[in-house]
């Protein structure tokens, strides 16, 4: 029976997805008005093509929202709306929004590989290459709103709570291994000074963290300070042989 104030529901299948349609009956003498509300509730299985599209959309939208709002204020519902999926379907692709954040972060950090290729193609010597790594790398990190969010106060604790210490340490260990291998190779060629590779990695990390202190350093001189830092550090890390080849 159509009684004002009650809901009349039915579902239907469209485009491989089930929809629930709710009709709200509202009394408005002398006739009844019906207000329709439609909600995606139960996803069916996705094709491989759909899975790829959805995952790419979630990653792209995740990068945009994390960059704009940060991890804490980004809602899974917003991510799903952009991908056109039900909220429950999100977990078929990522275990949590923190898991998605890590995926985006790993993609953002891929810039290092391209950076190294470009630097060693353009630089005439190891010293010049190290300087370019710092100047170009610092510029990339400074301009990446996503990577800046990584170092906000609440991001790491939230990642730690949701993903666990083991996952984060594994990611950091992988990063350190890649950089340590790069540094060790240069030391074996005698173009880089003999210092503990892990300490050199720590130096790299410390310099890149300077991008978080642009205001304290002075916005009007920040670029000059970064260029000077890159030049001084490159000179101190490389040997006389590294200055030539």
mmCIF file of C-alpha atoms in Angstrom:
data_model
loop_
_atom_site.group_PDB
_atom_site.id
_atom_site.type_symbol
_atom_site.label_atom_id
_atom_site.label_comp_id
_atom_site.label_asym_id
_atom_site.label_seq_id
_atom_site.Cartn_x
_atom_site.Cartn_y
_atom_site.Cartn_z
ATOM 1 C CA UNK A 1 0.000 0.000 0.000
ATOM 2 C CA UNK A 2 1.232 3.514 -0.808
ATOM 3 C CA UNK A 3 1.232 5.267 2.534
ATOM 4 C CA UNK A 4 2.723 8.770 2.887
ATOM 5 C CA UNK A 5 5.989 8.768 4.825
ATOM 6 C CA UNK A 6 6.873 5.168 3.930
ATOM 7 C CA UNK A 7 9.529 3.948 1.548
ATOM 8 C CA UNK A 8 8.859 1.756 -1.471
ATOM 9 C CA UNK A 9 11.994 -0.124 -2.573
ATOM 10 C CA UNK A 10 12.979 -2.259 -5.514
ATOM 11 C CA UNK A 11 16.290 -3.248 -7.071
ATOM 12 C CA UNK A 12 17.463 -3.767 -10.620
ATOM 13 C CA UNK A 13 20.586 -4.801 -12.480
ATOM 14 C CA UNK A 14 22.237 -2.271 -14.775
ATOM 15 C CA UNK A 15 25.713 -2.155 -16.271
ATOM 16 C CA UNK A 16 26.869 -5.143 -14.159
ATOM 17 C CA UNK A 17 25.812 -3.476 -10.897
ATOM 18 C CA UNK A 18 22.808 -3.785 -8.636
ATOM 19 C CA UNK A 19 20.925 -0.629 -7.738
ATOM 20 C CA UNK A 20 18.468 0.005 -4.964
ATOM 21 C CA UNK A 21 15.743 2.505 -5.789
ATOM 22 C CA UNK A 22 13.865 4.105 -2.932
ATOM 23 C CA UNK A 23 10.683 6.044 -3.475
ATOM 24 C CA UNK A 24 9.780 8.376 -0.627
ATOM 25 C CA UNK A 25 6.063 9.072 -0.427
ATOM 26 C CA UNK A 26 5.335 12.582 0.721
ATOM 27 C CA UNK A 27 1.898 13.987 1.533
ATOM 28 C CA UNK A 28 1.199 17.187 -0.330
ATOM 29 C CA UNK A 29 -2.594 17.634 -0.562
ATOM 30 C CA UNK A 30 -4.471 17.169 -2.685
ATOM 31 C CA UNK A 31 -2.048 14.714 -4.332
ATOM 32 C CA UNK A 32 0.959 12.564 -3.370
ATOM 33 C CA UNK A 33 4.456 13.379 -4.553
ATOM 34 C CA UNK A 34 7.215 10.814 -4.998
ATOM 35 C CA UNK A 35 10.873 11.541 -4.503
ATOM 36 C CA UNK A 36 13.264 9.015 -6.035
ATOM 37 C CA UNK A 37 16.675 8.246 -4.519
ATOM 38 C CA UNK A 38 19.077 5.834 -6.175
ATOM 39 C CA UNK A 39 22.137 4.270 -4.573
ATOM 40 C CA UNK A 40 24.733 1.795 -5.775
ATOM 41 C CA UNK A 41 24.802 -0.980 -3.180
ATOM 42 C CA UNK A 42 26.134 -4.317 -4.394
ATOM 43 C CA UNK A 43 28.905 -4.623 -6.991
ATOM 44 C CA UNK A 44 29.225 -7.715 -9.117
ATOM 45 C CA UNK A 45 32.527 -9.089 -10.352
ATOM 46 C CA UNK A 46 34.571 -6.705 -12.497
ATOM 47 C CA UNK A 47 36.242 -7.612 -15.755
ATOM 48 C CA UNK A 48 40.017 -7.321 -15.950
ATOM 49 C CA UNK A 49 39.635 -4.153 -18.001
ATOM 50 C CA UNK A 50 37.294 -2.674 -15.382
ATOM 51 C CA UNK A 51 39.677 -3.630 -12.577
ATOM 52 C CA UNK A 52 42.553 -1.870 -14.288
ATOM 53 C CA UNK A 53 40.471 1.251 -14.936
ATOM 54 C CA UNK A 54 39.161 1.354 -11.364
ATOM 55 C CA UNK A 55 42.607 0.861 -9.831
ATOM 56 C CA UNK A 56 44.126 3.584 -11.998
ATOM 57 C CA UNK A 57 41.270 5.926 -11.093
ATOM 58 C CA UNK A 58 41.622 5.227 -7.376
ATOM 59 C CA UNK A 59 45.368 5.899 -7.521
ATOM 60 C CA UNK A 60 44.949 9.110 -9.536
ATOM 61 C CA UNK A 61 42.123 10.375 -7.322
ATOM 62 C CA UNK A 62 44.047 9.291 -4.222
ATOM 63 C CA UNK A 63 47.050 11.352 -5.336
ATOM 64 C CA UNK A 64 44.810 14.379 -5.904
ATOM 65 C CA UNK A 65 42.872 14.141 -2.631
ATOM 66 C CA UNK A 66 45.858 13.200 -0.458
ATOM 67 C CA UNK A 67 47.770 16.144 -1.919
ATOM 68 C CA UNK A 68 44.904 18.541 -1.289
ATOM 69 C CA UNK A 69 43.473 17.323 2.029
ATOM 70 C CA UNK A 70 46.050 14.951 3.501
ATOM 71 C CA UNK A 71 45.584 11.338 4.559
ATOM 72 C CA UNK A 72 43.384 11.982 7.583
ATOM 73 C CA UNK A 73 40.778 14.156 5.852
ATOM 74 C CA UNK A 74 40.474 12.052 2.677
ATOM 75 C CA UNK A 75 37.373 9.849 2.740
ATOM 76 C CA UNK A 76 37.071 6.452 1.059
ATOM 77 C CA UNK A 77 33.584 7.457 -0.103
ATOM 78 C CA UNK A 78 35.071 10.300 -2.173
ATOM 79 C CA UNK A 79 37.589 7.948 -3.769
ATOM 80 C CA UNK A 80 34.846 5.459 -4.643
ATOM 81 C CA UNK A 81 32.599 8.139 -6.084
ATOM 82 C CA UNK A 82 35.332 9.119 -8.551
ATOM 83 C CA UNK A 83 35.840 5.471 -9.548
ATOM 84 C CA UNK A 84 32.087 4.782 -9.810
ATOM 85 C CA UNK A 85 32.120 1.887 -7.352
ATOM 86 C CA UNK A 86 30.397 1.050 -4.089
ATOM 87 C CA UNK A 87 32.353 1.736 -0.916
ATOM 88 C CA UNK A 88 32.598 -1.974 -0.166
ATOM 89 C CA UNK A 89 34.274 -2.580 -3.523
ATOM 90 C CA UNK A 90 37.209 -0.381 -2.510
ATOM 91 C CA UNK A 91 38.563 -3.236 -0.391
ATOM 92 C CA UNK A 92 38.868 -5.471 -3.430
ATOM 93 C CA UNK A 93 41.661 -3.151 -4.555
ATOM 94 C CA UNK A 94 43.239 -1.822 -1.338
ATOM 95 C CA UNK A 95 43.046 -2.973 2.264
ATOM 96 C CA UNK A 96 42.620 0.613 3.495
ATOM 97 C CA UNK A 97 43.138 4.211 2.396
ATOM 98 C CA UNK A 98 46.553 3.975 4.081
ATOM 99 C CA UNK A 99 47.384 1.090 1.742
ATOM 100 C CA UNK A 100 46.388 3.300 -1.204
ATOM 101 C CA UNK A 101 48.509 6.125 0.219
ATOM 102 C CA UNK A 102 51.565 3.827 0.266
ATOM 103 C CA UNK A 103 50.900 2.799 -3.344
ATOM 104 C CA UNK A 104 50.759 6.440 -4.423
ATOM 105 C CA UNK A 105 53.904 7.185 -2.419
ATOM 106 C CA UNK A 106 55.823 4.350 -4.071
ATOM 107 C CA UNK A 107 54.827 5.687 -7.490
ATOM 108 C CA UNK A 108 55.856 9.232 -6.545
ATOM 109 C CA UNK A 109 59.245 7.989 -5.394
ATOM 110 C CA UNK A 110 59.864 6.413 -8.796
ATOM 111 C CA UNK A 111 61.082 9.866 -9.837
ATOM 112 C CA UNK A 112 64.478 8.916 -8.397
ATOM 113 C CA UNK A 113 65.164 6.352 -11.111
ATOM 114 C CA UNK A 114 64.368 8.811 -13.881
ATOM 115 C CA UNK A 115 66.349 11.478 -12.044
ATOM 116 C CA UNK A 116 69.491 9.314 -11.921
ATOM 117 C CA UNK A 117 69.188 8.444 -15.626
ATOM 118 C CA UNK A 118 68.758 12.088 -16.606
ATOM 119 C CA UNK A 119 71.573 13.302 -14.350
ATOM 120 C CA UNK A 120 74.170 10.840 -15.598
ATOM 121 C CA UNK A 121 73.194 11.660 -19.172
ATOM 122 C CA UNK A 122 73.545 15.419 -18.639
ATOM 123 C CA UNK A 123 76.395 15.725 -16.112
ATOM 124 C CA UNK A 124 80.066 15.822 -17.255
ATOM 125 C CA UNK A 125 81.403 14.460 -13.929
ATOM 126 C CA UNK A 126 80.317 12.685 -10.744
ATOM 127 C CA UNK A 127 80.570 15.943 -8.800
ATOM 128 C CA UNK A 128 78.261 17.666 -11.257
ATOM 129 C CA UNK A 129 75.939 14.662 -11.158
ATOM 130 C CA UNK A 130 75.655 14.728 -7.357
ATOM 131 C CA UNK A 131 74.958 18.455 -7.453
ATOM 132 C CA UNK A 132 72.231 17.936 -10.063
ATOM 133 C CA UNK A 133 70.696 15.113 -8.007
ATOM 134 C CA UNK A 134 70.261 17.526 -5.131
ATOM 135 C CA UNK A 135 69.066 20.563 -7.100
ATOM 136 C CA UNK A 136 66.591 18.670 -9.310
ATOM 137 C CA UNK A 137 65.529 16.318 -6.518
ATOM 138 C CA UNK A 138 64.912 19.174 -4.091
ATOM 139 C CA UNK A 139 62.855 21.016 -6.702
ATOM 140 C CA UNK A 140 60.728 17.923 -7.351
ATOM 141 C CA UNK A 141 60.076 17.289 -3.636
ATOM 142 C CA UNK A 142 59.308 20.957 -3.041
ATOM 143 C CA UNK A 143 56.754 21.001 -5.865
ATOM 144 C CA UNK A 144 55.135 17.675 -4.950
ATOM 145 C CA UNK A 145 52.176 18.462 -2.697
ATOM 146 C CA UNK A 146 51.778 14.740 -2.061
ATOM 147 C CA UNK A 147 55.326 14.243 -0.735
ATOM 148 C CA UNK A 148 54.931 17.344 1.421
ATOM 149 C CA UNK A 149 51.872 15.712 3.030
ATOM 150 C CA UNK A 150 54.010 12.699 3.894
ATOM 151 C CA UNK A 151 55.886 14.742 6.470
ATOM 152 C CA UNK A 152 52.931 16.344 8.235
ATOM 153 C CA UNK A 153 52.579 15.573 11.932
ATOM 154 C CA UNK A 154 49.716 13.055 11.772
ATOM 155 C CA UNK A 155 50.547 11.131 8.557
ATOM 156 C CA UNK A 156 53.263 8.772 9.809
ATOM 157 C CA UNK A 157 51.456 7.826 13.070
ATOM 158 C CA UNK A 158 48.307 7.021 11.067
ATOM 159 C CA UNK A 159 50.267 4.888 8.595
ATOM 160 C CA UNK A 160 51.943 3.137 11.510
ATOM 161 C CA UNK A 161 48.613 2.356 13.222
ATOM 162 C CA UNK A 162 46.940 0.992 10.105
ATOM 163 C CA UNK A 163 49.800 -0.699 8.257
ATOM 164 C CA UNK A 164 52.092 -1.701 11.095
ATOM 165 C CA UNK A 165 55.750 -1.088 11.799
ATOM 166 C CA UNK A 166 56.860 -4.032 9.651
ATOM 167 C CA UNK A 167 55.339 -2.659 6.418
ATOM 168 C CA UNK A 168 56.840 0.800 6.898
ATOM 169 C CA UNK A 169 60.260 -0.549 7.866
ATOM 170 C CA UNK A 170 60.250 -2.835 4.810
ATOM 171 C CA UNK A 171 59.559 0.170 2.577
ATOM 172 C CA UNK A 172 62.305 2.233 4.207
ATOM 173 C CA UNK A 173 64.755 -0.695 4.030
ATOM 174 C CA UNK A 174 64.077 -1.090 0.292
ATOM 175 C CA UNK A 175 64.749 2.624 -0.248
ATOM 176 C CA UNK A 176 67.961 2.498 1.762
ATOM 177 C CA UNK A 177 69.185 -0.597 -0.080
ATOM 178 C CA UNK A 178 68.751 1.093 -3.465
ATOM 179 C CA UNK A 179 70.575 4.243 -2.384
ATOM 180 C CA UNK A 180 73.265 2.330 -0.488
ATOM 181 C CA UNK A 181 73.984 0.240 -3.597
ATOM 182 C CA UNK A 182 74.299 3.396 -5.685
ATOM 183 C CA UNK A 183 76.680 5.027 -3.187
ATOM 184 C CA UNK A 184 78.804 1.884 -2.761
ATOM 185 C CA UNK A 185 79.228 1.610 -6.554
ATOM 186 C CA UNK A 186 80.534 5.195 -6.718
ATOM 187 C CA UNK A 187 82.903 4.566 -3.805
ATOM 188 C CA UNK A 188 84.315 1.516 -5.549
ATOM 189 C CA UNK A 189 85.034 3.712 -8.564
ATOM 190 C CA UNK A 190 86.858 6.089 -6.168
ATOM 191 C CA UNK A 191 84.766 9.056 -7.256
ATOM 192 C CA UNK A 192 82.977 9.340 -3.886
ATOM 193 C CA UNK A 193 84.648 9.702 -0.489
ATOM 194 C CA UNK A 194 84.931 6.664 1.785
ATOM 195 C CA UNK A 195 82.176 7.112 4.359
ATOM 196 C CA UNK A 196 79.606 4.729 5.759
ATOM 197 C CA UNK A 197 76.999 4.403 2.959
ATOM 198 C CA UNK A 198 74.141 4.483 5.489
ATOM 199 C CA UNK A 199 75.449 7.822 6.779
ATOM 200 C CA UNK A 200 75.519 9.240 3.246
ATOM 201 C CA UNK A 201 71.909 8.064 2.762
ATOM 202 C CA UNK A 202 71.026 9.837 6.010
ATOM 203 C CA UNK A 203 72.670 12.998 4.681
ATOM 204 C CA UNK A 204 70.589 12.809 1.500
ATOM 205 C CA UNK A 205 67.422 12.413 3.562
ATOM 206 C CA UNK A 206 68.314 15.308 5.868
ATOM 207 C CA UNK A 207 68.885 17.643 2.928
ATOM 208 C CA UNK A 208 65.575 16.745 1.279
ATOM 209 C CA UNK A 209 63.777 17.451 4.553
ATOM 210 C CA UNK A 210 64.933 21.065 4.247
ATOM 211 C CA UNK A 211 62.016 21.607 1.850
ATOM 212 C CA UNK A 212 59.716 21.487 4.900
ATOM 213 C CA UNK A 213 61.423 24.549 6.373
ATOM 214 C CA UNK A 214 61.165 26.979 3.500
ATOM 215 C CA UNK A 215 59.495 29.612 5.651
ATOM 216 C CA UNK A 216 62.087 29.364 8.438
ATOM 217 C CA UNK A 217 64.992 29.464 5.975
ATOM 218 C CA UNK A 218 63.458 32.407 4.124
ATOM 219 C CA UNK A 219 61.216 32.049 1.086
ATOM 220 C CA UNK A 220 62.960 34.818 -0.825
ATOM 221 C CA UNK A 221 66.387 33.144 -0.570
ATOM 222 C CA UNK A 222 65.315 29.492 -0.380
ATOM 223 C CA UNK A 223 66.264 28.547 -3.973
ATOM 224 C CA UNK A 224 69.704 30.123 -3.591
ATOM 225 C CA UNK A 225 70.240 28.324 -0.282
ATOM 226 C CA UNK A 226 69.336 24.976 -1.882
ATOM 227 C CA UNK A 227 71.691 25.563 -4.814
ATOM 228 C CA UNK A 228 74.499 26.511 -2.450
ATOM 229 C CA UNK A 229 73.800 23.465 -0.266
ATOM 230 C CA UNK A 230 73.876 21.180 -3.315
ATOM 231 C CA UNK A 231 77.176 22.651 -4.514
ATOM 232 C CA UNK A 232 78.878 22.449 -1.093
ATOM 233 C CA UNK A 233 77.649 18.900 -0.355
ATOM 234 C CA UNK A 234 78.579 17.642 -3.846
ATOM 235 C CA UNK A 235 82.070 19.088 -3.432
ATOM 236 C CA UNK A 236 82.459 17.493 0.001
ATOM 237 C CA UNK A 237 81.178 14.060 -1.033
ATOM 238 C CA UNK A 238 83.234 13.638 -4.214
ATOM 239 C CA UNK A 239 86.947 13.032 -4.624
ATOM 240 C CA UNK A 240 89.328 14.830 -6.967
ATOM 241 C CA UNK A 241 88.774 11.972 -9.408
ATOM 242 C CA UNK A 242 85.017 12.482 -9.066
ATOM 243 C CA UNK A 243 85.437 16.142 -10.017
ATOM 244 C CA UNK A 244 86.868 15.046 -13.371
ATOM 245 C CA UNK A 245 84.902 11.926 -14.297
#
